[in-house]
Coordinates of C-alpha atoms (C1' of nucleotides) in Angstrom, one line a residue:
Chain A
M27 CA 40.4 61.9 -261.5
D28 CA 38.9 63.7 -264.4
T29 CA 35.1 63.8 -263.5
L30 CA 34.2 66.4 -261.2
E31 CA 31.7 66.2 -257.5
T32 CA 28.3 67.1 -257.8
R33 CA 29.2 68.9 -254.6
E34 CA 32.3 71.0 -256.2
L35 CA 30.2 72.3 -259.0
R36 CA 27.3 73.2 -256.3
Y37 CA 29.4 75.3 -254.1
F38 CA 31.4 76.4 -257.1
T39 CA 28.1 78.0 -258.8
A40 CA 27.4 79.2 -255.6
V41 CA 30.1 81.2 -255.3
A42 CA 30.0 81.8 -258.7
E43 CA 26.7 83.4 -258.7
E44 CA 27.0 85.5 -255.4
L45 CA 30.7 86.3 -256.2
H46 CA 30.8 86.5 -252.4
F47 CA 32.2 83.4 -250.1
G48 CA 30.0 84.6 -247.2
R49 CA 26.5 84.6 -249.1
A50 CA 27.5 81.9 -251.1
A51 CA 28.1 79.5 -247.4
E52 CA 24.9 80.8 -246.3
R53 CA 23.0 80.3 -249.4
L54 CA 24.9 76.6 -248.9
G55 CA 23.4 76.3 -245.8
M56 CA 27.1 76.5 -244.3
A57 CA 29.9 78.4 -242.9
Q58 CA 32.4 80.3 -245.1
P59 CA 35.7 78.7 -244.1
P60 CA 34.8 75.2 -245.2
L61 CA 33.5 76.7 -248.6
S62 CA 36.6 78.7 -249.3
R63 CA 38.9 75.6 -248.7
A64 CA 36.7 73.8 -250.8
I65 CA 37.1 75.8 -253.8
Q66 CA 40.7 76.2 -253.7
Q67 CA 40.9 72.3 -253.5
L68 CA 38.8 72.7 -256.7
E69 CA 41.2 74.8 -258.3
R70 CA 43.8 72.8 -257.1
R71 CA 42.6 69.7 -258.4
L72 CA 41.6 71.1 -261.7
G73 CA 44.9 73.0 -261.9
V74 CA 43.5 76.3 -262.8
R75 CA 42.8 79.9 -261.5
L76 CA 38.6 80.0 -261.3
L77 CA 38.1 83.1 -259.0
E78 CA 40.1 86.3 -258.9
R79 CA 40.0 88.1 -255.3
N80 CA 40.6 91.1 -255.2
R81 CA 40.6 93.4 -252.2
R82 CA 36.9 94.0 -252.5
G83 CA 34.5 91.1 -253.8
V84 CA 35.2 88.1 -256.3
R85 CA 35.8 88.3 -259.8
L86 CA 35.6 85.4 -262.3
T87 CA 38.7 84.7 -264.5
G88 CA 37.8 83.1 -268.2
A89 CA 37.8 78.9 -266.7
G90 CA 35.5 80.4 -263.9
Q91 CA 33.2 81.3 -266.5
V92 CA 33.5 78.4 -268.2
L93 CA 33.0 76.2 -265.5
L94 CA 30.1 78.2 -264.6
H95 CA 27.8 76.9 -268.2
E96 CA 29.1 73.8 -267.8
G97 CA 28.8 73.2 -263.7
R98 CA 25.2 74.5 -264.4
A99 CA 24.3 72.1 -267.4
A100 CA 26.4 68.9 -265.1
L101 CA 24.1 70.1 -262.1
D102 CA 20.7 70.2 -264.2
A103 CA 22.0 66.9 -265.4
A104 CA 22.2 65.2 -262.1
T105 CA 18.9 66.4 -261.1
A106 CA 17.0 65.5 -263.8
A107 CA 18.6 62.0 -263.4
A108 CA 17.4 62.1 -259.6
R109 CA 13.9 63.5 -260.9
R110 CA 13.0 60.9 -263.6
T111 CA 14.3 58.1 -261.8
R112 CA 12.2 58.8 -259.0
R113 CA 9.1 59.3 -261.6
A114 CA 9.2 55.9 -263.4
G115 CA 9.5 54.6 -259.6
G116 CA 6.4 52.6 -260.3
A117 CA 7.1 51.2 -263.5
D118 CA 8.9 47.9 -263.8
G119 CA 10.6 46.9 -267.0
A120 CA 7.6 45.5 -268.6
G121 CA 6.7 47.7 -271.2
G122 CA 8.9 51.0 -272.0
P123 CA 11.2 52.6 -269.1
R124 CA 8.3 55.0 -268.4
D125 CA 4.6 55.3 -268.2
R126 CA 3.9 58.9 -266.9
L127 CA 4.9 61.6 -268.8
V128 CA 5.4 65.7 -267.6
L129 CA 4.2 68.6 -270.3
A130 CA 5.2 71.9 -269.1
V131 CA 3.5 75.0 -270.8
K132 CA 3.0 78.2 -270.5
A133 CA -0.2 78.6 -268.6
A134 CA -1.7 81.3 -271.4
A135 CA -0.6 79.9 -274.1
S136 CA -2.0 77.4 -276.8
H137 CA -4.8 76.5 -274.5
E138 CA -6.9 74.8 -277.8
L139 CA -4.1 72.5 -279.5
L140 CA -3.2 71.5 -275.5
Q141 CA -6.9 70.6 -275.4
K142 CA -7.0 68.8 -278.6
L143 CA -3.7 67.3 -278.1
L144 CA -4.3 65.9 -274.6
A145 CA -7.8 64.3 -275.9
A146 CA -5.8 62.7 -279.0
Y147 CA -3.4 61.4 -277.0
A148 CA -5.6 59.9 -274.2
A149 CA -8.1 58.0 -276.7
E150 CA -4.6 56.3 -278.2
P151 CA -4.7 53.0 -276.9
G152 CA -1.8 52.5 -274.1
A153 CA -1.4 56.1 -273.4
A154 CA 0.3 57.1 -270.8
E155 CA -1.1 59.8 -267.7
V156 CA 0.0 63.0 -268.9
E157 CA 0.5 65.4 -266.1
V158 CA 0.2 69.3 -267.1
L159 CA 2.8 71.4 -265.8
P160 CA 2.0 75.0 -265.7
S161 CA 5.4 77.0 -266.2
G162 CA 6.4 80.8 -265.8
M163 CA 7.2 82.9 -268.9
C164 CA 9.9 81.0 -270.7
E165 CA 11.1 78.5 -268.4
E166 CA 10.1 75.7 -270.3
E167 CA 13.9 75.0 -271.6
E168 CA 15.5 75.2 -268.1
M169 CA 11.9 72.5 -266.8
L170 CA 13.6 70.1 -269.7
R171 CA 17.0 70.4 -268.5
D172 CA 16.6 70.0 -264.7
G173 CA 14.1 66.9 -265.0
R174 CA 10.5 68.8 -263.9
A175 CA 9.3 68.4 -267.1
D176 CA 9.6 65.4 -269.9
V177 CA 8.0 67.4 -272.7
A178 CA 7.4 70.7 -273.1
L179 CA 5.3 73.4 -275.8
M180 CA 7.4 76.0 -276.6
H181 CA 6.9 79.0 -278.5
T182 CA 9.5 80.4 -281.1
P183 CA 11.0 82.7 -280.9
Y184 CA 10.8 83.1 -277.4
N185 CA 11.6 79.8 -276.3
S186 CA 15.0 78.4 -277.9
L187 CA 14.5 75.3 -278.9
A188 CA 19.1 74.6 -278.7
G189 CA 19.5 71.1 -277.2
F190 CA 16.0 69.9 -277.4
D191 CA 14.5 67.4 -280.8
S192 CA 11.3 68.8 -281.3
E193 CA 8.4 68.9 -283.8
E194 CA 6.8 71.7 -285.6
L195 CA 3.4 72.1 -284.6
L196 CA 1.0 75.6 -285.1
T197 CA 2.1 78.6 -286.9
E198 CA 0.6 81.9 -286.2
G199 CA 0.6 85.5 -286.4
Q200 CA 0.7 88.0 -283.4
I201 CA -1.7 91.0 -281.9
A202 CA -1.5 93.9 -279.7
I203 CA -3.9 93.1 -276.9
L204 CA -5.1 96.8 -275.8
P205 CA -8.3 98.2 -273.6
A206 CA -11.3 98.3 -275.9
G207 CA -11.7 101.5 -275.6
H208 CA -8.7 102.7 -276.3
P209 CA -8.3 105.0 -279.8
L210 CA -5.9 102.6 -281.3
A211 CA -8.0 99.5 -280.8
A212 CA -10.2 100.3 -283.4
R213 CA -7.4 99.5 -286.2
T214 CA -7.7 96.8 -288.3
A215 CA -3.8 96.6 -288.3
L216 CA -0.9 98.1 -286.6
T217 CA 2.7 97.2 -286.8
T218 CA 5.5 97.0 -283.9
A219 CA 7.1 99.8 -284.0
E220 CA 3.8 102.0 -283.3
V221 CA 2.7 99.7 -280.3
G222 CA 6.4 99.5 -278.7
D223 CA 5.5 103.4 -277.6
I224 CA 2.1 104.2 -277.4
P225 CA 2.0 107.5 -274.8
G226 CA 0.1 106.5 -271.6
L227 CA 0.3 102.9 -272.4
P228 CA 3.5 101.4 -271.4
P229 CA 3.9 97.7 -272.6
A230 CA 3.8 95.1 -270.0
R231 CA 6.9 93.2 -268.3
W232 CA 7.6 89.7 -267.2
P233 CA 10.4 88.1 -266.0
R234 CA 12.7 86.4 -267.9
K235 CA 14.8 83.9 -265.4
G236 CA 13.7 85.8 -261.8
T237 CA 14.2 89.7 -263.3
Y238 CA 12.5 92.2 -264.7
P239 CA 13.5 93.7 -268.1
P240 CA 13.9 97.3 -267.8
G241 CA 11.2 99.6 -269.0
P242 CA 8.0 101.6 -267.7
G243 CA 5.5 99.3 -267.9
P244 CA 4.0 97.0 -265.1
E245 CA 5.7 93.9 -263.6
I246 CA 3.4 91.3 -264.9
H247 CA 3.2 87.7 -262.6
D248 CA 0.6 86.1 -264.1
Q249 CA -2.0 86.4 -267.0
T250 CA -5.0 87.4 -264.9
Q251 CA -2.8 90.4 -263.1
L252 CA -2.1 90.8 -267.0
A253 CA -5.5 90.5 -268.4
Q254 CA -6.8 92.9 -265.5
L255 CA -4.4 95.9 -266.2
I256 CA -5.1 96.2 -269.7
A257 CA -8.7 95.7 -269.0
L258 CA -8.1 99.1 -266.6
G259 CA -6.2 101.2 -269.5
R260 CA -2.9 100.8 -268.0
T261 CA -0.6 98.8 -270.0
M262 CA -1.1 96.4 -272.9
A263 CA 0.6 93.2 -274.6
V264 CA 1.7 91.3 -277.4
F265 CA 0.5 87.3 -277.6
P266 CA -0.1 84.9 -280.5
D267 CA -3.3 84.9 -281.7
S268 CA -4.6 82.1 -279.8
A269 CA -4.3 84.6 -276.7
R270 CA -7.9 85.4 -278.2
A271 CA -8.8 82.7 -276.3
W272 CA -8.7 84.1 -273.0
L273 CA -9.6 87.8 -273.9
W274 CA -12.3 89.6 -271.9
S275 CA -15.2 92.0 -272.9
E276 CA -13.2 94.9 -272.0
H277 CA -9.8 93.6 -274.0
A278 CA -9.4 94.6 -278.4
A279 CA -6.8 92.2 -280.4
V280 CA -5.5 94.2 -283.2
P281 CA -3.2 92.1 -285.5
L282 CA 0.5 93.1 -286.2
T283 CA 1.4 93.0 -289.4
D284 CA 5.3 92.5 -289.1
A285 CA 5.4 90.8 -286.0
P286 CA 7.3 87.7 -286.2
P287 CA 5.2 84.3 -286.8
V288 CA 5.0 82.8 -283.4
V289 CA 5.4 78.6 -284.0
T290 CA 4.4 76.3 -281.5
H291 CA 6.6 73.5 -281.1
I292 CA 6.4 70.3 -279.1
A293 CA 10.1 69.4 -277.8
W294 CA 11.7 67.0 -275.4
P295 CA 15.1 66.2 -274.2
A296 CA 17.1 65.0 -277.4
H297 CA 18.7 61.7 -275.8
S298 CA 15.4 60.3 -274.2
H299 CA 13.4 57.5 -276.1
S300 CA 10.5 56.6 -274.0
L301 CA 7.6 54.6 -275.4
A302 CA 5.2 57.2 -273.9
L303 CA 6.8 60.0 -275.1
A304 CA 7.2 58.6 -278.7
G305 CA 3.1 58.3 -278.6
L306 CA 2.8 61.8 -277.3
I307 CA 4.9 63.1 -279.9
R308 CA 3.1 61.0 -282.4
T309 CA -0.3 62.2 -281.9
A310 CA 0.9 65.6 -281.8
T311 CA 2.1 65.9 -285.0
R312 CA -0.7 64.2 -286.1
L313 CA -3.0 66.6 -285.8
Chain B
M9 CA 18.0 65.7 -250.8
D10 CA 17.0 65.9 -255.1
T11 CA 20.6 66.1 -256.8
L12 CA 22.7 62.9 -256.9
E13 CA 26.3 63.2 -256.3
T14 CA 28.5 62.1 -259.2
R15 CA 30.4 59.1 -257.1
E16 CA 26.5 57.7 -256.8
L17 CA 26.0 57.9 -260.6
R18 CA 29.4 55.9 -261.4
Y19 CA 29.0 53.4 -258.9
F20 CA 25.4 52.9 -259.9
T21 CA 25.9 52.7 -264.2
A22 CA 29.3 50.3 -263.4
V23 CA 26.6 47.8 -261.9
A24 CA 24.0 49.0 -264.4
E25 CA 26.5 48.1 -267.1
E26 CA 27.8 45.1 -265.5
L27 CA 25.4 43.3 -264.1
H28 CA 27.3 41.9 -261.7
F29 CA 28.8 43.5 -257.9
G30 CA 31.4 41.6 -257.9
R31 CA 32.8 42.7 -261.5
A32 CA 31.8 46.7 -261.1
A33 CA 34.2 46.9 -258.0
E34 CA 36.8 45.7 -259.8
R35 CA 36.2 48.0 -262.0
L36 CA 35.7 51.0 -260.0
G37 CA 38.9 49.8 -258.0
M38 CA 37.0 49.0 -255.0
A39 CA 35.4 46.2 -252.7
Q40 CA 32.4 44.7 -253.2
P41 CA 30.0 45.0 -250.0
P42 CA 30.6 48.9 -249.6
L43 CA 29.7 48.6 -253.5
S44 CA 26.4 47.1 -252.4
R45 CA 25.9 49.3 -249.7
A46 CA 26.0 52.5 -251.7
I47 CA 23.7 50.8 -254.2
Q48 CA 21.3 50.4 -251.5
Q49 CA 21.5 53.7 -250.3
L50 CA 20.9 55.4 -253.6
E51 CA 17.8 53.3 -253.8
R52 CA 16.6 54.3 -250.2
R53 CA 17.4 57.9 -251.2
L54 CA 15.3 58.1 -254.2
G55 CA 12.5 55.3 -252.9
V56 CA 12.8 53.4 -255.9
R57 CA 13.9 49.9 -256.6
L58 CA 17.1 50.6 -259.1
L59 CA 18.0 46.4 -259.3
E60 CA 16.3 43.4 -259.0
R61 CA 18.2 41.2 -257.2
N62 CA 18.0 37.7 -258.5
R63 CA 20.2 35.1 -257.3
R64 CA 22.4 34.4 -260.8
G65 CA 23.3 37.9 -261.5
V66 CA 20.8 41.2 -261.2
R67 CA 18.5 43.1 -263.5
L68 CA 17.5 46.5 -264.3
T69 CA 13.9 47.7 -263.2
G70 CA 12.0 50.1 -265.2
A71 CA 13.6 52.8 -263.2
G72 CA 16.9 51.6 -263.0
Q73 CA 17.0 51.9 -266.9
V74 CA 16.2 55.3 -266.9
L75 CA 18.8 56.3 -264.2
L76 CA 21.3 54.4 -266.3
H77 CA 20.2 56.8 -269.3
E78 CA 20.2 59.9 -267.3
G79 CA 23.0 58.9 -265.0
R80 CA 25.1 58.7 -268.2
A81 CA 24.3 61.9 -269.5
A82 CA 25.0 63.4 -266.2
L83 CA 28.2 62.0 -265.7
D84 CA 29.1 63.4 -269.3
A85 CA 28.0 66.8 -268.8
A86 CA 30.3 66.6 -265.1
T87 CA 33.5 65.3 -266.9
A88 CA 32.8 67.9 -269.5
A89 CA 32.7 70.7 -267.0
A90 CA 36.0 69.5 -265.9
R91 CA 37.8 69.1 -269.2
R92 CA 36.8 72.1 -270.8
T93 CA 37.6 74.7 -268.1
R94 CA 40.8 72.8 -267.6
R95 CA 41.1 73.8 -271.1
A96 CA 40.5 77.1 -270.8
G97 CA 43.4 77.1 -268.3
G98 CA 44.9 79.7 -269.4
A99 CA 43.1 82.4 -271.2
D100 CA 41.9 85.1 -268.8
G101 CA 37.9 86.9 -268.9
A102 CA 39.9 89.3 -271.3
G103 CA 38.4 87.9 -274.8
G104 CA 36.1 85.3 -275.0
P105 CA 36.0 82.4 -272.4
R106 CA 38.0 80.4 -274.7
D107 CA 40.9 80.3 -276.7
R108 CA 41.6 77.2 -278.2
L109 CA 39.4 74.7 -279.9
V110 CA 39.3 70.8 -280.3
L111 CA 37.8 69.9 -283.3
A112 CA 36.6 65.6 -283.6
V113 CA 36.8 64.6 -287.0
K114 CA 36.7 60.8 -288.1
A115 CA 40.0 60.2 -289.3
A116 CA 38.9 59.1 -292.7
A117 CA 36.6 61.7 -293.9
S118 CA 36.3 65.2 -295.2
H119 CA 40.2 65.6 -296.1
E120 CA 39.3 68.7 -298.6
L121 CA 36.6 69.8 -296.5
L122 CA 38.6 70.0 -293.3
Q123 CA 41.7 71.7 -295.0
K124 CA 39.9 74.1 -297.0
L125 CA 38.2 75.1 -293.2
L126 CA 41.3 75.0 -291.4
A127 CA 43.3 77.0 -293.8
A128 CA 40.5 79.6 -294.3
Y129 CA 39.7 80.1 -290.3
A130 CA 43.8 80.2 -289.3
A131 CA 43.3 83.5 -291.8
E132 CA 40.6 84.7 -290.0
P133 CA 41.9 88.2 -287.7
G134 CA 41.7 86.8 -284.0
A135 CA 41.6 83.1 -284.8
A136 CA 41.8 80.6 -281.6
E137 CA 44.1 77.8 -282.3
V138 CA 42.6 75.0 -283.6
E139 CA 43.6 71.0 -282.2
V140 CA 42.2 68.5 -284.7
L141 CA 41.2 65.5 -283.0
P142 CA 40.9 62.0 -285.0
S143 CA 38.1 60.4 -283.6
G144 CA 37.0 56.6 -284.4
M145 CA 34.1 55.5 -286.7
C146 CA 31.3 57.2 -284.7
E147 CA 32.3 58.5 -281.5
E148 CA 32.3 62.1 -282.7
E149 CA 28.9 62.7 -280.5
E150 CA 30.2 60.7 -277.3
M151 CA 33.1 63.1 -277.9
L152 CA 31.2 66.7 -277.7
R153 CA 29.1 65.3 -275.0
D154 CA 31.9 64.3 -272.5
G155 CA 34.2 67.3 -273.1
R156 CA 37.1 65.8 -274.9
A157 CA 35.9 67.6 -277.9
D158 CA 34.5 71.3 -278.6
V159 CA 33.1 71.0 -282.0
A160 CA 32.8 68.1 -285.0
L161 CA 32.3 67.3 -288.4
M162 CA 29.5 65.1 -288.3
H163 CA 28.0 63.2 -291.2
T164 CA 24.2 62.2 -291.3
P165 CA 22.6 59.6 -291.4
Y166 CA 26.0 58.4 -289.7
N167 CA 25.8 60.4 -287.1
S168 CA 23.1 61.8 -285.0
L169 CA 22.5 65.7 -284.3
A170 CA 20.5 65.4 -281.4
G171 CA 21.1 67.5 -278.8
F172 CA 23.5 69.2 -281.0
D173 CA 23.6 72.3 -282.8
S174 CA 24.6 72.0 -286.2
E175 CA 25.2 73.8 -289.3
E176 CA 25.3 72.2 -292.7
L177 CA 27.9 72.5 -294.8
L178 CA 28.2 69.8 -297.8
T179 CA 26.1 66.7 -299.6
E180 CA 27.6 64.1 -301.2
G181 CA 26.8 60.8 -302.7
Q182 CA 28.0 57.4 -301.7
I183 CA 30.6 55.0 -303.4
A184 CA 30.8 51.2 -303.4
I185 CA 34.7 50.9 -302.9
L186 CA 36.0 47.7 -304.4
P187 CA 38.9 46.0 -305.3
A188 CA 39.7 47.3 -308.9
G189 CA 40.0 43.5 -310.5
H190 CA 36.6 42.7 -309.2
P191 CA 33.6 42.0 -311.9
L192 CA 31.5 44.6 -310.1
A193 CA 34.4 47.4 -310.3
A194 CA 33.5 47.7 -314.0
R195 CA 30.2 48.9 -313.6
T196 CA 29.0 52.3 -313.7
A197 CA 26.6 52.8 -311.5
L198 CA 25.6 50.1 -308.1
T199 CA 22.3 49.8 -305.8
T200 CA 23.0 48.9 -302.2
A201 CA 20.9 45.9 -303.0
E202 CA 23.6 44.6 -305.7
V203 CA 26.6 45.3 -303.0
G204 CA 24.9 44.4 -299.6
D205 CA 26.0 40.7 -300.3
I206 CA 28.4 40.0 -303.1
P207 CA 29.4 36.9 -302.9
G208 CA 33.0 36.1 -301.5
L209 CA 33.2 39.7 -300.4
P210 CA 31.5 40.8 -297.5
P211 CA 31.3 44.4 -296.3
A212 CA 33.6 45.4 -293.4
R213 CA 32.7 45.8 -290.2
W214 CA 33.4 48.9 -287.8
P215 CA 33.0 49.3 -283.8
R216 CA 30.0 51.0 -283.1
K217 CA 30.1 52.0 -279.0
G218 CA 33.4 49.2 -278.7
T219 CA 31.4 46.5 -280.0
Y220 CA 31.3 44.7 -284.0
P221 CA 27.8 44.4 -285.3
P222 CA 27.2 40.8 -286.6
G223 CA 27.9 40.0 -290.1
P224 CA 30.6 38.0 -292.2
G225 CA 32.9 40.5 -292.8
P226 CA 36.2 41.5 -291.3
E227 CA 36.6 43.5 -288.5
I228 CA 38.0 47.2 -289.2
H229 CA 40.4 49.1 -286.6
D230 CA 41.7 52.4 -288.4
Q231 CA 41.3 53.3 -292.4
T232 CA 44.6 52.1 -293.5
Q233 CA 43.7 49.0 -292.8
L234 CA 40.5 48.9 -294.1
A235 CA 42.5 50.0 -297.6
Q236 CA 44.8 46.9 -297.3
L237 CA 41.7 44.6 -297.0
I238 CA 40.0 45.9 -300.0
A239 CA 43.0 45.9 -302.1
L240 CA 43.6 42.3 -300.9
G241 CA 40.2 41.6 -302.2
R242 CA 38.7 40.3 -299.0
T243 CA 36.2 43.2 -298.3
M244 CA 33.9 46.0 -299.6
A245 CA 32.3 49.5 -298.1
V246 CA 30.4 52.2 -298.5
F247 CA 31.8 55.5 -298.0
P248 CA 30.8 59.5 -299.0
D249 CA 32.4 60.4 -302.1
S250 CA 34.6 62.9 -300.7
A251 CA 36.7 59.2 -299.6
R252 CA 37.5 58.9 -303.6
A253 CA 40.6 61.2 -302.1
W254 CA 42.9 58.5 -300.2
L255 CA 42.0 55.6 -302.3
W256 CA 44.9 53.4 -303.9
S257 CA 45.2 52.3 -307.4
E258 CA 43.8 48.9 -306.4
H259 CA 40.8 50.3 -305.4
A260 CA 37.9 50.8 -307.7
A261 CA 34.8 52.9 -307.0
V262 CA 31.4 53.0 -308.2
P263 CA 28.7 55.4 -307.6
L264 CA 26.0 54.3 -305.7
T265 CA 22.3 55.3 -307.2
D266 CA 20.2 54.4 -304.5
A267 CA 22.1 55.3 -300.9
P268 CA 21.2 58.0 -299.1
P269 CA 23.0 61.2 -299.3
V270 CA 25.4 62.0 -296.8
V271 CA 25.1 65.4 -295.5
T272 CA 28.6 66.4 -293.7
H273 CA 27.3 69.5 -290.4
I274 CA 29.7 70.9 -288.5
A275 CA 28.1 70.4 -284.6
W276 CA 28.6 71.8 -281.0
P277 CA 27.3 71.7 -277.9
A278 CA 24.2 73.9 -278.1
H279 CA 24.4 75.6 -275.1
S280 CA 28.4 76.4 -276.1
H281 CA 28.4 80.4 -276.9
S282 CA 32.5 81.1 -276.9
L283 CA 33.7 84.1 -279.2
A284 CA 36.0 81.4 -281.2
L285 CA 33.5 78.6 -281.4
A286 CA 31.2 81.4 -283.1
G287 CA 34.0 82.3 -285.5
L288 CA 34.9 79.2 -286.5
I289 CA 30.9 78.3 -287.2
R290 CA 30.7 81.3 -289.2
T291 CA 34.3 80.4 -291.4
A292 CA 33.2 76.8 -292.1
T293 CA 29.2 78.2 -293.2
R294 CA 30.9 80.7 -295.7
L295 CA 33.3 78.0 -297.4
Chain C
dG9 C1' 25.7 16.0 -249.7
dT10 C1' 29.3 19.1 -250.9
dC11 C1' 31.2 23.2 -253.0
dG12 C1' 31.2 27.4 -256.1
dG13 C1' 29.5 31.8 -256.7
dT14 C1' 26.6 35.4 -255.7
dG15 C1' 25.4 39.4 -253.4
dA16 C1' 24.0 41.4 -248.1
dT17 C1' 25.8 42.2 -243.0
dA18 C1' 28.8 43.3 -239.5
dC19 C1' 32.1 45.6 -237.7
dC20 C1' 36.0 48.4 -237.6
dT21 C1' 39.1 52.2 -238.8
dG22 C1' 40.9 56.2 -240.9
dC23 C1' 40.1 60.3 -244.2
dC24 C1' 37.6 64.7 -245.2
dC25 C1' 33.9 67.2 -244.3
dG26 C1' 32.4 71.0 -241.5
dG27 C1' 32.4 74.1 -237.5
dT28 C1' 34.6 77.5 -234.5
dA29 C1' 38.0 80.7 -233.5
dT30 C1' 41.6 83.5 -235.7
dG31 C1' 44.7 86.2 -239.0
dA32 C1' 45.8 89.0 -242.4
dC33 C1' 45.2 92.3 -245.3
dA34 C1' 42.8 96.5 -247.4
dG35 C1' 39.5 100.9 -247.8
dG36 C1' 36.6 104.2 -245.4
dG37 C1' 35.5 107.4 -241.9
dC38 C1' 36.5 110.6 -239.1
Chain D
dG14 C1' 46.9 109.5 -238.5
dC15 C1' 43.8 105.8 -236.1
dC16 C1' 40.1 102.3 -235.7
dC17 C1' 36.7 99.9 -237.6
dT18 C1' 34.4 97.1 -241.3
dG19 C1' 34.7 94.1 -244.2
dT20 C1' 36.2 90.6 -246.6
dC21 C1' 38.6 86.0 -247.6
dA22 C1' 42.8 82.6 -245.9
dT23 C1' 44.2 79.7 -242.1
dA24 C1' 44.3 76.2 -237.8
dC25 C1' 42.8 73.1 -235.3
dC26 C1' 39.3 69.7 -234.1
dG27 C1' 35.2 66.6 -234.2
dG28 C1' 32.1 63.5 -235.9
dG29 C1' 30.3 60.8 -239.7
dC30 C1' 30.5 58.5 -243.7
dA31 C1' 32.8 56.1 -247.0
dG32 C1' 35.5 51.8 -248.3
dG33 C1' 38.4 47.6 -246.1
dT34 C1' 38.2 42.8 -244.5
dA35 C1' 35.5 38.4 -242.6
dT36 C1' 31.6 36.3 -242.8
dC37 C1' 26.9 35.1 -243.5
dA38 C1' 22.6 33.8 -246.2
dC39 C1' 21.2 31.6 -250.5
dC40 C1' 20.6 28.7 -254.5
dG41 C1' 22.3 26.3 -258.2
dA42 C1' 25.1 22.4 -260.0
dC43 C1' 27.5 18.2 -259.6

DNA sequence: GTCGGTGATACCTGCCCGGTATGACAGGGC
DNA sequence: GCCCTGTCATACCGGGCAGGTATCACCGAC
């Protein structure tokens, strides 16, 4: 009566994202008519109009926008439940509920911190096995929400900590990474305004949620590619100070005086309370 | 394949909570055999043993404990999606997604603050309609999670803010509320140790999640009942300072010197971003 | 031993989910 | 004006699966 079926949420989010019954049905691997009917039934069940069917395509109503957001959260929670339960499969009730942890971390970030953390935690008595899951540029939050990860290293202001518990680990400044030969590479300091629009050296762009922000710079897929393009003098990028660890000799790092500091946090879903996770967090805050 | 159906979650949580297939089936309004089969299918689908069936009852495995927690969260999210969508029913996409807010607040707490907040917000241009939902002693968190409320007034350390966004509104000390005639009522200050075990005046107990903590004091259902029992000299209670607003003449309030301060927050689900909610929060922080 | 209470199995039925075929309707091109 | 295209809705049908009833297998209590 008052709880939605996962199937209904899957169907609705597909239609709401595609704004097109045919494409949504294809994405769901089914035919269009039953999908139309399912959405109608959902609207009748909720007593609310979710979609505005105009002659050309579909538009979300206010209620539809709400359901899209809330439904995504609910679907994430449901898949998280499945993933975390599967992962807990081996462990029987003896100790804590879970004895294996998946830690999501940006491939290019916090390498030293991560090494120290893993080493220190592994030395703890009764430490769980930690699987390090390299994540894309900013998908740690999604990974925690949908259960692909149990805990993550996040970096404000790039990541948002909303909805998670977290502990602060490290604060660092930011640097501009430039080709070593570039005139600005000789400077001892720069401002964000100065590096934001260097003629002939557009800042690199990387995807957020699958789409690239607009701009002239090249589209980056991974950190090696970025390093190469900077070395070739084709682009530049702004990173936390710890990125110096992976710079090449063809790179130059110049501190940005007015960039906001980057704070590394360890973050986890607010409702989780496994012993293994608590141990990892304790270790992290003691570093 | 990797996302659980709400039906499966409903069934499993029922069994996991009852630890008894028959009672769980009755609670679900169905017969026991299909429930048994559904759980078996769920276990097969996840490839994980969830329940340890002994002769004489059922026990949760580690994976089962994980699924109980994660599943409750997922079910809450699903019912929240339904509730909030229904509530957004009237409003069409024009302005913000929602133009009606449900505010959960303990019946006995923060009365002045609440009045000021409602008055100030109602004076705002374009203010949404705010429905005040009186909540039980500590169920604000659950109400936010399952969508009965959109925003809540919470009081640390009684409430936990884990998983929500929040803003601090007010900090206050705590007082012991005693019968006016009691010897200790004449004191100008007390400690938690002193009031914790007054002979003949056991502290009142109220339910957390439906069950009462153990102890000698009377079980309280609402605030009026508590006031009455204190006035009759049968019990005492500890409350934030603002509780003075509803004291009777038969009551005495004595400050507790070493009790942790109570901080009132306005809190909301981290992922929500309606215009109406943002306005209410802005108003609250400006009080 | 028998009996009571547990969860599992066997079998059947009806619903509902999904597929195919088709309709209604609005634009766009010529 | 016409038809053609693309869209979502409707009509109808078949099969899978959820759920009910009856029963079994097992164990503990007395």
